[in-house]
Short mmCIF file of C-alpha atoms in Angstrom, two decimals:
data_model
loop_
_atom_site.label_atom_id
_atom_site.label_comp_id
_atom_site.label_asym_id
_atom_site.label_seq_id
_atom_site.Cartn_x
_atom_site.Cartn_y
_atom_site.Cartn_z
CA MET A 1 11.64 32.34 55.53
CA GLU A 2 8.82 32.90 53.12
CA SER A 3 11.21 32.28 50.24
CA HIS A 4 12.38 28.98 51.73
CA GLY A 5 8.75 27.94 52.38
CA GLY A 6 7.81 28.70 48.78
CA ARG A 7 10.70 26.59 47.58
CA ARG A 8 9.61 23.65 49.72
CA VAL A 9 6.05 23.86 48.35
CA CYS A 10 7.38 24.06 44.82
CA ARG A 11 9.66 21.07 45.34
CA TRP A 12 6.78 19.07 46.85
CA MET A 13 4.52 19.86 43.89
CA LEU A 14 7.26 18.96 41.43
CA ALA A 15 7.86 15.62 43.16
CA VAL A 16 4.15 14.76 43.14
CA MET A 17 3.76 15.68 39.47
CA LEU A 18 6.81 13.69 38.41
CA ALA A 19 5.67 10.68 40.46
CA LEU A 20 2.12 10.73 39.11
CA GLY A 21 2.94 11.81 35.57
CA GLY A 22 2.66 8.82 33.25
CA CYS A 23 0.64 6.70 35.68
CA ALA A 24 -2.70 7.20 33.96
CA LYS A 25 -3.48 6.47 30.33
CA LEU A 26 -6.95 7.41 29.15
CA GLY A 27 -8.84 5.66 26.39
CA PRO A 28 -9.29 1.97 25.54
CA ASP A 29 -6.42 -0.45 25.01
CA TYR A 30 -6.85 -1.91 21.55
CA GLN A 31 -8.08 -5.48 21.28
CA ARG A 32 -8.48 -7.27 17.96
CA PRO A 33 -12.23 -7.71 17.33
CA ALA A 34 -13.72 -11.12 16.76
CA VAL A 35 -14.09 -12.01 13.10
CA ALA A 36 -15.95 -14.81 11.36
CA VAL A 37 -13.38 -17.08 9.69
CA GLU A 38 -14.16 -20.51 8.29
CA PRO A 39 -11.78 -23.33 9.31
CA ALA A 40 -11.27 -24.41 5.68
CA TRP A 41 -12.13 -23.39 2.14
CA SER A 42 -15.36 -24.81 0.81
CA LEU A 43 -13.47 -26.44 -2.08
CA ALA A 44 -10.59 -27.77 0.05
CA ALA A 45 -11.53 -31.37 -0.73
CA ASP A 46 -10.69 -30.92 -4.42
CA PRO A 47 -7.45 -32.87 -5.12
CA ARG A 48 -6.13 -29.96 -7.19
CA LEU A 49 -5.92 -27.82 -4.00
CA ALA A 50 -3.35 -28.33 -1.23
CA ALA A 51 -5.20 -26.72 1.65
CA GLN A 52 -2.63 -27.55 4.32
CA ALA A 53 0.37 -26.21 2.39
CA ASP A 54 1.37 -22.55 2.59
CA PRO A 55 0.98 -20.65 -0.68
CA PRO A 56 4.35 -19.82 -2.29
CA LYS A 57 5.73 -16.39 -1.41
CA TRP A 58 6.89 -15.74 -4.97
CA TRP A 59 3.76 -17.29 -6.43
CA TRP A 60 4.34 -16.19 -10.07
CA ARG A 61 7.19 -18.71 -10.24
CA VAL A 62 4.68 -21.59 -10.23
CA PHE A 63 4.11 -20.82 -13.94
CA LYS A 64 7.80 -21.54 -14.65
CA ASP A 65 7.89 -18.68 -17.15
CA PRO A 66 11.21 -16.75 -17.28
CA ALA A 67 9.66 -13.77 -19.04
CA LEU A 68 7.04 -13.39 -16.29
CA ASP A 69 9.73 -13.67 -13.60
CA ARG A 70 11.74 -10.97 -15.36
CA LEU A 71 8.73 -8.65 -15.68
CA VAL A 72 7.78 -8.95 -11.99
CA ALA A 73 11.35 -8.27 -10.87
CA ALA A 74 11.58 -5.19 -13.10
CA ALA A 75 8.20 -3.88 -11.95
CA TYR A 76 9.28 -4.21 -8.31
CA ARG A 77 12.35 -2.09 -9.03
CA GLN A 78 10.77 0.48 -11.33
CA ASN A 79 7.03 0.87 -10.69
CA LEU A 80 6.28 4.50 -9.82
CA PRO A 81 3.08 4.08 -7.72
CA LEU A 82 4.97 1.52 -5.61
CA GLN A 83 7.72 4.08 -5.06
CA VAL A 84 5.09 6.59 -3.95
CA ALA A 85 3.84 4.06 -1.38
CA GLY A 86 7.42 3.55 -0.21
CA VAL A 87 7.93 7.28 0.30
CA ARG A 88 4.70 7.39 2.32
CA VAL A 89 6.22 4.82 4.68
CA LEU A 90 9.27 7.05 5.11
CA GLU A 91 6.95 9.97 5.85
CA ALA A 92 5.16 7.88 8.49
CA ARG A 93 8.52 7.03 10.06
CA ALA A 94 9.30 10.74 10.37
CA GLN A 95 5.83 11.42 11.82
CA LEU A 96 6.45 8.72 14.42
CA GLY A 97 9.63 10.53 15.38
CA VAL A 98 7.61 13.71 15.82
CA ALA A 99 5.14 11.89 18.09
CA ILE A 100 7.93 10.39 20.20
CA GLY A 101 9.50 13.84 20.57
CA GLY A 102 6.25 15.15 22.03
CA PHE A 103 6.69 12.91 25.07
CA TYR A 104 9.73 14.92 26.16
CA PRO A 105 10.04 18.67 26.96
CA GLN A 106 8.05 20.22 24.18
CA SER A 107 9.76 23.61 24.26
CA GLN A 108 13.54 23.89 24.60
CA GLN A 109 14.93 27.25 23.56
CA ALA A 110 18.14 29.19 23.77
CA LEU A 111 17.30 32.88 24.21
CA GLY A 112 19.40 35.92 23.48
CA SER A 113 18.83 39.60 22.78
CA LEU A 114 20.64 42.93 22.52
CA GLN A 115 18.31 45.92 22.59
CA TYR A 116 18.69 49.66 22.61
CA ASN A 117 15.68 51.20 24.41
CA GLN A 118 14.44 54.78 24.07
CA LEU A 119 11.72 55.60 26.60
CA SER A 120 9.22 58.41 26.36
CA GLN A 121 10.05 61.42 28.53
CA ARG A 122 6.36 62.13 28.85
CA ALA A 123 5.35 58.69 30.10
CA VAL A 124 4.41 57.88 33.70
CA GLN A 125 7.85 56.46 34.50
CA SER A 126 9.42 59.88 33.75
CA ALA A 127 8.16 61.04 37.16
CA PHE A 128 10.25 58.37 38.91
CA SER A 129 13.34 58.07 36.72
CA HIS A 130 15.55 60.26 34.62
CA ILE A 131 16.89 57.37 32.58
CA PHE A 132 15.25 57.45 29.20
CA ASN A 133 17.64 55.44 27.03
CA TYR A 134 19.78 52.42 27.70
CA THR A 135 21.09 49.23 26.12
CA GLN A 136 20.22 45.83 27.54
CA ALA A 137 21.67 42.38 26.76
CA GLN A 138 20.30 39.01 27.74
CA LEU A 139 21.32 35.35 27.35
CA GLY A 140 19.44 32.37 28.69
CA LEU A 141 17.72 29.02 28.34
CA GLY A 142 14.02 28.26 28.59
CA ALA A 143 12.07 25.02 28.66
CA SER A 144 8.49 23.87 29.06
CA TRP A 145 7.45 20.27 29.64
CA GLU A 146 3.82 19.20 29.68
CA LEU A 147 3.82 15.98 31.68
CA ASP A 148 2.05 13.03 30.16
CA PHE A 149 -0.27 12.89 33.16
CA TRP A 150 -3.22 11.35 31.29
CA GLY A 151 -1.33 9.47 28.59
CA ARG A 152 -2.00 11.99 25.81
CA PHE A 153 1.49 11.69 24.33
CA ARG A 154 1.78 7.94 24.84
CA ARG A 155 -1.52 7.47 23.01
CA ALA A 156 -0.27 9.78 20.26
CA ILE A 157 2.83 7.58 19.92
CA GLU A 158 0.59 4.50 19.72
CA ALA A 159 -1.43 6.16 16.98
CA ALA A 160 1.72 7.11 15.04
CA ASP A 161 3.05 3.57 15.56
CA ASN A 162 -0.04 2.10 13.97
CA ASP A 163 -0.07 4.72 11.23
CA LEU A 164 3.44 3.60 10.33
CA LEU A 165 2.35 -0.05 10.25
CA ALA A 166 -0.71 0.95 8.21
CA ASN A 167 1.49 2.72 5.65
CA LEU A 168 3.73 -0.32 5.46
CA ALA A 169 0.63 -2.49 4.91
CA THR A 170 -0.46 -0.06 2.18
CA TYR A 171 2.94 -0.53 0.54
CA ASP A 172 2.57 -4.31 0.79
CA ASN A 173 -0.94 -4.09 -0.65
CA ALA A 174 0.38 -2.07 -3.58
CA LEU A 175 3.01 -4.77 -4.10
CA VAL A 176 0.38 -7.52 -4.08
CA SER A 177 -1.64 -5.60 -6.67
CA LEU A 178 1.46 -4.85 -8.74
CA THR A 179 2.61 -8.47 -9.03
CA ALA A 180 -0.93 -9.59 -9.86
CA ASP A 181 -1.42 -6.81 -12.43
CA VAL A 182 1.85 -7.68 -14.15
CA ALA A 183 0.87 -11.36 -14.29
CA ASN A 184 -2.64 -10.55 -15.50
CA ASP A 185 -1.44 -8.28 -18.30
CA TYR A 186 1.21 -10.81 -19.27
CA VAL A 187 -1.37 -13.61 -19.46
CA LEU A 188 -3.68 -11.33 -21.46
CA LEU A 189 -0.87 -10.58 -23.91
CA ARG A 190 0.10 -14.24 -24.30
CA THR A 191 -3.55 -15.21 -24.71
CA ALA A 192 -3.98 -12.60 -27.45
CA GLN A 193 -0.84 -13.90 -29.18
CA SER A 194 -2.12 -17.48 -28.99
CA ARG A 195 -5.47 -16.44 -30.41
CA LEU A 196 -3.69 -14.52 -33.16
CA ASP A 197 -1.74 -17.65 -34.10
CA ILE A 198 -4.99 -19.61 -34.25
CA ALA A 199 -6.68 -16.96 -36.39
CA ARG A 200 -3.74 -16.77 -38.80
CA ARG A 201 -3.55 -20.56 -39.17
CA ASN A 202 -7.26 -20.65 -39.91
CA VAL A 203 -6.86 -17.82 -42.42
CA ASP A 204 -4.27 -19.93 -44.24
CA THR A 205 -6.61 -22.93 -44.22
CA GLN A 206 -9.56 -20.89 -45.45
CA ARG A 207 -7.50 -19.30 -48.20
CA GLU A 208 -6.69 -22.76 -49.44
CA SER A 209 -10.42 -23.63 -49.34
CA LEU A 210 -11.15 -20.48 -51.34
CA ARG A 211 -8.50 -21.47 -53.93
CA ILE A 212 -10.06 -24.94 -54.27
CA ALA A 213 -13.55 -23.43 -54.64
CA GLU A 214 -12.31 -21.04 -57.36
CA ILE A 215 -10.61 -23.90 -59.24
CA ARG A 216 -13.75 -26.02 -59.07
CA PHE A 217 -15.88 -23.06 -60.18
CA GLU A 218 -13.61 -22.37 -63.13
CA GLY A 219 -13.78 -26.06 -63.98
CA GLY A 220 -17.56 -25.92 -63.92
CA THR A 221 -17.94 -28.50 -61.16
CA THR A 222 -19.42 -26.08 -58.61
CA SER A 223 -21.35 -22.84 -58.48
CA GLN A 224 -20.15 -19.31 -57.70
CA ARG A 225 -22.01 -19.59 -54.38
CA ASP A 226 -19.24 -21.80 -53.01
CA VAL A 227 -16.67 -19.13 -53.92
CA GLU A 228 -18.62 -16.34 -52.27
CA GLN A 229 -19.24 -18.41 -49.15
CA ALA A 230 -15.52 -19.15 -48.89
CA ARG A 231 -14.70 -15.44 -49.26
CA THR A 232 -17.26 -14.57 -46.57
CA VAL A 233 -15.81 -17.01 -44.05
CA LEU A 234 -12.25 -15.91 -44.86
CA ALA A 235 -13.02 -12.20 -44.45
CA SER A 236 -14.79 -12.87 -41.16
CA THR A 237 -11.73 -14.72 -39.83
CA GLU A 238 -9.33 -12.03 -41.10
CA ALA A 239 -11.42 -9.42 -39.26
CA LEU A 240 -10.53 -11.11 -35.95
CA ILE A 241 -6.84 -10.31 -36.40
CA PRO A 242 -6.98 -6.48 -35.97
CA ALA A 243 -9.18 -6.86 -32.86
CA LEU A 244 -6.71 -9.31 -31.32
CA GLU A 245 -3.76 -7.08 -32.28
CA ILE A 246 -5.42 -4.26 -30.34
CA ILE A 247 -5.61 -6.46 -27.23
CA GLU A 248 -1.98 -7.56 -27.67
CA ARG A 249 -0.68 -4.01 -28.09
CA GLN A 250 -2.71 -2.61 -25.20
CA ALA A 251 -1.54 -5.40 -22.89
CA ALA A 252 2.07 -4.65 -23.86
CA ASN A 253 1.51 -0.94 -23.19
CA ALA A 254 0.03 -1.72 -19.79
CA LEU A 255 3.07 -3.85 -18.94
CA GLY A 256 5.36 -1.00 -19.96
CA VAL A 257 3.64 1.45 -17.63
CA LEU A 258 3.72 -1.08 -14.77
CA LEU A 259 7.47 -1.30 -15.35
CA GLY A 260 7.76 2.49 -15.11
CA MET A 261 8.50 2.87 -18.83
CA PRO A 262 6.70 4.68 -21.66
CA PRO A 263 4.76 2.39 -24.00
CA GLY A 264 7.04 0.86 -26.62
CA ASP A 265 8.65 -2.32 -27.87
CA MET A 266 8.47 -5.05 -25.19
CA SER A 267 10.17 -7.79 -27.21
CA ARG A 268 13.33 -7.89 -25.07
CA TRP A 269 11.23 -8.36 -21.92
CA LEU A 270 9.15 -11.13 -23.50
CA ALA A 271 12.06 -13.12 -24.92
CA GLY A 272 12.77 -16.62 -23.69
CA SER A 273 9.22 -17.92 -23.44
CA SER A 274 5.98 -18.11 -25.40
CA GLY A 275 2.47 -19.38 -25.06
CA ILE A 276 -0.08 -18.99 -22.30
CA PRO A 277 1.39 -19.68 -18.82
CA VAL A 278 0.34 -23.10 -17.56
CA ALA A 279 -0.93 -23.59 -14.02
CA PRO A 280 0.58 -26.41 -11.94
CA PRO A 281 -1.52 -29.54 -11.36
CA VAL A 282 -1.79 -28.86 -7.60
CA VAL A 283 -2.12 -25.39 -6.05
CA ALA A 284 -1.22 -24.61 -2.42
CA VAL A 285 -3.83 -22.33 -0.85
CA GLY A 286 -3.41 -22.65 2.93
CA ILE A 287 -6.32 -22.03 5.31
CA PRO A 288 -8.62 -19.01 5.82
CA ASN A 289 -6.96 -17.99 9.10
CA ASP A 290 -3.78 -17.25 7.15
CA LEU A 291 -5.52 -14.27 5.58
CA LEU A 292 -5.26 -12.33 8.85
CA ARG A 293 -1.49 -12.15 8.48
CA ARG A 294 -0.97 -12.65 4.73
CA ARG A 295 -3.35 -10.10 3.26
CA PRO A 296 -1.98 -6.55 3.59
CA ASP A 297 -5.42 -4.95 3.30
CA VAL A 298 -6.58 -6.96 6.35
CA ARG A 299 -3.53 -5.79 8.29
CA LEU A 300 -4.12 -2.25 7.05
CA ALA A 301 -7.70 -2.27 8.35
CA GLU A 302 -6.55 -3.53 11.75
CA PHE A 303 -3.76 -0.97 12.11
CA GLN A 304 -6.18 1.80 11.18
CA ALA A 305 -8.56 0.56 13.89
CA ALA A 306 -5.72 0.46 16.44
CA SER A 307 -4.70 4.01 15.52
CA ALA A 308 -8.29 5.22 15.90
CA SER A 309 -8.46 3.54 19.31
CA ALA A 310 -5.35 5.40 20.50
CA GLN A 311 -6.77 8.70 19.25
CA ILE A 312 -9.67 8.31 21.70
CA GLY A 313 -7.18 8.61 24.56
CA VAL A 314 -5.62 11.68 22.94
CA ALA A 315 -9.03 13.33 22.71
CA LYS A 316 -10.05 12.36 26.26
CA ALA A 317 -6.94 13.96 27.74
CA ASP A 318 -8.41 17.39 26.92
CA LEU A 319 -11.16 16.75 29.50
CA TYR A 320 -8.61 16.93 32.32
CA PRO A 321 -6.10 19.53 33.47
CA ALA A 322 -2.71 19.62 31.77
CA PHE A 323 0.27 19.96 34.13
CA SER A 324 3.49 21.46 32.89
CA LEU A 325 6.89 22.29 34.27
CA THR A 326 8.34 25.55 33.02
CA GLY A 327 11.69 27.04 33.73
CA GLN A 328 14.02 29.75 32.57
CA PHE A 329 17.60 30.66 33.44
CA GLY A 330 19.92 33.29 32.08
CA VAL A 331 21.91 36.44 32.64
CA LEU A 332 20.85 40.03 31.99
CA ALA A 333 22.59 43.39 32.23
CA ALA A 334 22.06 46.96 31.05
CA ASP A 335 24.29 50.02 30.77
CA VAL A 336 22.45 52.00 33.45
CA GLY A 337 24.21 53.81 36.29
CA LYS A 338 27.18 51.86 37.60
CA VAL A 339 26.14 48.74 35.66
CA SER A 340 27.54 47.99 32.23
CA LEU A 341 26.82 45.36 29.60
CA SER A 342 29.98 43.52 30.55
CA ASP A 343 28.43 42.79 33.96
CA MET A 344 26.07 40.24 32.38
CA PHE A 345 28.69 37.56 32.99
CA ASP A 346 28.77 38.44 36.68
CA TRP A 347 27.00 35.77 38.80
CA ARG A 348 24.76 38.47 40.28
CA ALA A 349 23.37 39.13 36.77
CA ARG A 350 21.65 35.79 36.77
CA PHE A 351 17.89 35.41 36.70
CA GLY A 352 15.66 32.35 36.66
CA SER A 353 12.31 30.81 37.39
CA VAL A 354 10.95 27.28 37.70
CA GLY A 355 7.64 25.82 38.73
CA PRO A 356 4.52 23.93 37.75
CA THR A 357 1.66 25.34 35.70
CA LEU A 358 -1.86 24.13 35.12
CA ARG A 359 -4.09 24.54 32.07
CA TRP A 360 -7.67 23.31 32.05
CA ASN A 361 -10.37 23.98 29.47
CA ILE A 362 -13.18 24.05 32.00
CA PHE A 363 -15.72 25.84 29.79
CA ASN A 364 -15.29 23.81 26.60
CA TYR A 365 -16.56 20.47 27.83
CA GLY A 366 -19.28 20.28 25.21
CA GLN A 367 -16.78 20.62 22.36
CA ILE A 368 -14.24 18.28 23.92
CA THR A 369 -16.83 15.62 24.80
CA ASN A 370 -18.17 15.64 21.28
CA ARG A 371 -14.66 15.36 19.87
CA VAL A 372 -14.23 12.25 22.02
CA ARG A 373 -17.56 10.91 20.77
CA ALA A 374 -16.59 11.60 17.16
CA GLN A 375 -13.30 9.76 17.64
CA ASP A 376 -15.10 6.85 19.27
CA ALA A 377 -17.39 6.67 16.24
CA ARG A 378 -14.35 6.60 13.94
CA PHE A 379 -12.91 3.76 15.99
CA GLN A 380 -16.15 1.77 15.82
CA ALA A 381 -16.34 2.33 12.06
CA ALA A 382 -12.75 1.12 11.73
CA LEU A 383 -13.58 -2.05 13.69
CA LEU A 384 -16.53 -2.76 11.42
CA GLN A 385 -14.40 -2.06 8.36
CA TYR A 386 -11.83 -4.56 9.62
CA GLN A 387 -14.48 -7.24 10.08
CA ASN A 388 -15.89 -6.55 6.62
CA THR A 389 -12.42 -6.66 5.08
CA VAL A 390 -11.89 -10.15 6.52
CA LEU A 391 -15.24 -11.31 5.11
CA THR A 392 -14.50 -9.76 1.72
CA ALA A 393 -11.09 -11.42 1.65
CA GLN A 394 -12.65 -14.85 2.19
CA ARG A 395 -15.23 -14.21 -0.51
CA GLU A 396 -12.56 -13.15 -3.00
CA VAL A 397 -10.54 -16.31 -2.38
CA GLU A 398 -13.62 -18.51 -2.77
CA ASP A 399 -14.60 -16.67 -5.98
CA GLN A 400 -11.17 -17.12 -7.52
CA LEU A 401 -10.90 -20.76 -6.46
CA ILE A 402 -14.19 -21.65 -8.12
CA ALA A 403 -13.17 -19.69 -11.22
CA PHE A 404 -9.83 -21.51 -11.37
CA LEU A 405 -11.22 -25.01 -10.86
CA LYS A 406 -14.21 -24.62 -13.17
CA SER A 407 -12.14 -22.94 -15.88
CA ALA A 408 -9.86 -25.97 -15.77
CA ASP A 409 -12.89 -28.27 -16.10
CA ARG A 410 -14.16 -26.19 -19.00
CA ALA A 411 -10.77 -26.29 -20.74
CA ARG A 412 -10.73 -30.08 -20.53
CA LEU A 413 -14.12 -30.30 -22.23
CA LEU A 414 -13.18 -27.67 -24.80
CA ALA A 415 -10.02 -29.62 -25.66
CA GLU A 416 -12.20 -32.63 -26.45
CA SER A 417 -14.53 -30.41 -28.48
CA THR A 418 -11.60 -28.94 -30.42
CA GLU A 419 -10.23 -32.38 -31.28
CA ALA A 420 -13.68 -33.49 -32.46
CA ALA A 421 -14.09 -30.34 -34.54
CA GLY A 422 -10.71 -30.98 -36.19
CA ARG A 423 -11.68 -34.51 -37.07
CA SER A 424 -15.01 -33.29 -38.43
CA LEU A 425 -13.24 -30.79 -40.66
CA ASP A 426 -10.87 -33.43 -42.03
CA LEU A 427 -13.85 -35.66 -42.91
CA ALA A 428 -15.76 -32.76 -44.49
CA VAL A 429 -12.80 -31.84 -46.71
CA LEU A 430 -12.29 -35.48 -47.73
CA GLN A 431 -15.98 -35.95 -48.55
CA TYR A 432 -16.04 -32.66 -50.47
CA ARG A 433 -13.09 -33.75 -52.59
CA GLN A 434 -14.91 -37.01 -53.25
CA GLY A 435 -18.11 -35.18 -54.15
CA ILE A 436 -20.05 -36.77 -51.32
CA THR A 437 -20.93 -33.49 -49.57
CA ASP A 438 -21.31 -29.85 -50.53
CA PHE A 439 -18.93 -26.97 -49.80
CA THR A 440 -21.22 -25.50 -47.12
CA THR A 441 -20.40 -28.46 -44.86
CA VAL A 442 -16.68 -27.70 -45.19
CA LEU A 443 -17.15 -24.02 -44.36
CA THR A 444 -19.33 -24.85 -41.38
CA ALA A 445 -16.70 -27.26 -40.11
CA GLN A 446 -13.98 -24.62 -40.56
CA GLN A 447 -15.96 -22.10 -38.55
CA ALA A 448 -16.55 -24.68 -35.83
CA VAL A 449 -12.79 -25.41 -35.62
CA LEU A 450 -11.92 -21.71 -35.38
CA SER A 451 -14.55 -21.13 -32.69
CA ALA A 452 -13.46 -24.16 -30.66
CA GLN A 453 -9.75 -23.33 -30.88
CA ASP A 454 -10.27 -19.67 -30.03
CA THR A 455 -12.55 -20.49 -27.10
CA LEU A 456 -10.06 -23.03 -25.78
CA ALA A 457 -7.20 -20.52 -25.96
CA ASN A 458 -9.30 -17.92 -24.17
CA THR A 459 -10.23 -20.45 -21.48
CA LEU A 460 -6.59 -21.43 -20.96
CA GLY A 461 -5.96 -17.74 -20.36
CA ASP A 462 -8.89 -17.70 -17.93
CA ILE A 463 -7.26 -20.53 -15.95
CA ALA A 464 -4.01 -18.60 -15.61
CA ARG A 465 -5.80 -15.35 -14.74
CA ALA A 466 -7.96 -17.14 -12.17
CA LEU A 467 -4.85 -18.58 -10.52
CA VAL A 468 -3.36 -15.09 -10.44
CA GLY A 469 -6.59 -13.98 -8.80
CA VAL A 470 -6.29 -16.78 -6.23
CA TYR A 471 -2.84 -15.64 -5.18
CA ARG A 472 -3.88 -11.99 -5.19
CA ALA A 473 -6.83 -12.87 -2.94
CA LEU A 474 -4.54 -14.88 -0.66
CA GLY A 475 -2.34 -11.80 -0.26
CA GLY A 476 0.79 -13.17 -1.90
CA GLY A 477 3.60 -11.19 -3.46
CA TRP A 478 4.47 -8.59 -0.82
CA GLN A 479 7.22 -10.85 0.58
CA ILE A 480 9.50 -9.72 -2.22
CA ARG A 481 10.19 -6.53 -0.23
CA GLU A 482 11.47 -8.26 2.93
CA TYR A 483 14.72 -6.63 4.08
CA ASN A 484 14.90 -4.57 0.89
CA ASP A 485 14.82 -0.81 0.53
CA LEU A 486 11.39 0.76 0.26
CA VAL A 487 12.57 3.10 -2.50
CA PRO A 488 15.18 2.54 -5.20
CA PRO A 489 18.74 3.84 -4.70
CA THR A 490 18.23 6.85 -6.99
CA VAL A 491 15.23 8.09 -4.98
CA ARG A 492 16.96 7.39 -1.68
CA GLN A 493 20.05 9.29 -2.79
CA ALA A 494 18.01 12.27 -3.96
CA MET A 495 16.18 12.44 -0.63
CA ALA A 496 19.41 12.04 1.35
CA GLU A 497 21.03 14.89 -0.59
CA ARG A 498 18.13 17.22 0.18
CA THR A 499 17.57 16.29 3.82
CA ASP A 500 19.36 14.54 6.68
CA TRP A 501 17.25 11.39 7.04
CA GLY A 502 19.54 9.62 9.49
CA ARG A 503 18.69 5.92 9.51
CA LEU A 504 15.07 6.37 8.45
CA LEU A 505 15.86 5.37 4.87
CA ALA A 506 16.89 1.87 5.99
CA PRO A 507 14.85 -1.19 4.88
CA ALA A 508 11.53 -1.85 6.63
CA ASN A 509 12.18 -4.95 8.70
CA VAL A 510 8.75 -4.97 10.35
CA LEU A 511 7.02 -8.19 9.31
CA PRO A 512 3.25 -8.72 9.05
CA ASP A 513 2.88 -10.72 12.22
CA ALA A 514 3.81 -7.61 14.21
CA ALA A 515 1.16 -6.61 16.72
CA PRO A 516 -0.48 -3.18 16.47
CA GLY A 517 1.81 -0.53 17.90
CA SER A 518 5.00 -2.61 17.56
CA ALA A 519 6.72 -0.58 14.87
CA ARG A 520 8.45 1.85 17.25
CA LEU A 521 12.18 1.28 16.91
CA PRO A 522 14.86 3.38 18.65
CA ASP A 523 16.73 4.25 15.45
CA TRP A 524 13.62 5.54 13.74
#
């Protein structure tokens, strides 16, 4: 009777625990914090900006430069830091699987043993038994399941969910930076090449001026001062060439590393185009609210805040008792007396136990409470970081827009200045040949032409780099990874050969408009 009563109590407790387990979920449910976002860009009225049009996903194509398109595509396939970010996403997928597994019976074991036992003949049991050695065999199953009574494991899954989304946002952010860095280095290289062409053309012109000065000096129509002045200006212009060659070579080396290659000859990658990339007459920039979904670093900050929010619930669960179900079943036999090891498969050799257990850290409340407080502080810091990231994103867009528009205005004025300087040089040379003016006027005009042309070329590069900065600030470029593998086939194959990854190496189909905690997919 007592045995049947104990079973009824045990069954009642099990029913209550299973019914209540999973009802509660401690900690706050994440809500996106309010952020200050302007309805439109401050320069939206400028006719060169299309504020209502979405920025292009593959924004580098607006330059219509095949070499740039080829470089970006190669960098996406080959860049090593991007591959590191992709592997981190795969790691986060596996960690999410670990968190999901924690929701189910945490301990599931098959047990087995075969032991020969030699007991002391001088121990206490020797007074009650004359059996001092025997062999015992055992087979069984054991399991322990801590019920998610307070939502500890569900909050842990939420945190892992958001960690996965945060790692994917980190990958996207690396892709945004990669495409912008490739474009920036390419523009820098083309700008250096354009400036080199200008310097070399001016060297040719100044050499001709030096030849004329030497002829006139030998003919006695001018002084040696004109010759020395011409040599001075020529040497100064020639000195620009090595400095610009340094910039060109370093930009090419930077492109090589971005493409996952050692520095070397980049001519085959640069073939098919030349000159500084030209920005389109109208640039689509969208509206500030788009930043919340377009910029990966904004999404990253939000997912980190959502993960920190879920961790509060994980920490709070330690304040309350943990209820578990434990059970064990098996067979056991020993070669003692009339019993033999073969009897372990007899039904009477069975043993088992099942029932609830309770664990409660009742004397550690100070430590647990402060862990909750610490996690709450991390969550609050993450919320503030998210708000600051949104503000910084808006500032970066505004900075790049003003740089783009004003660089274009400056280039227009510099083009007029360059044309005027060219005309002034032509007049100075003509007047010098006619003896109306001295050679110093010619040299001054030559220097003015070189300065104007070089400044204009540099400013044209500034326009292109500013537009690259606009699209970087708008969060463009990550879309190139949609429905593609996170790591190249060679890396994926190497990982699959080492470890059974199941379907976790599949493309990341989670898009940026996913809500925090929405990355959990059954096949992951």
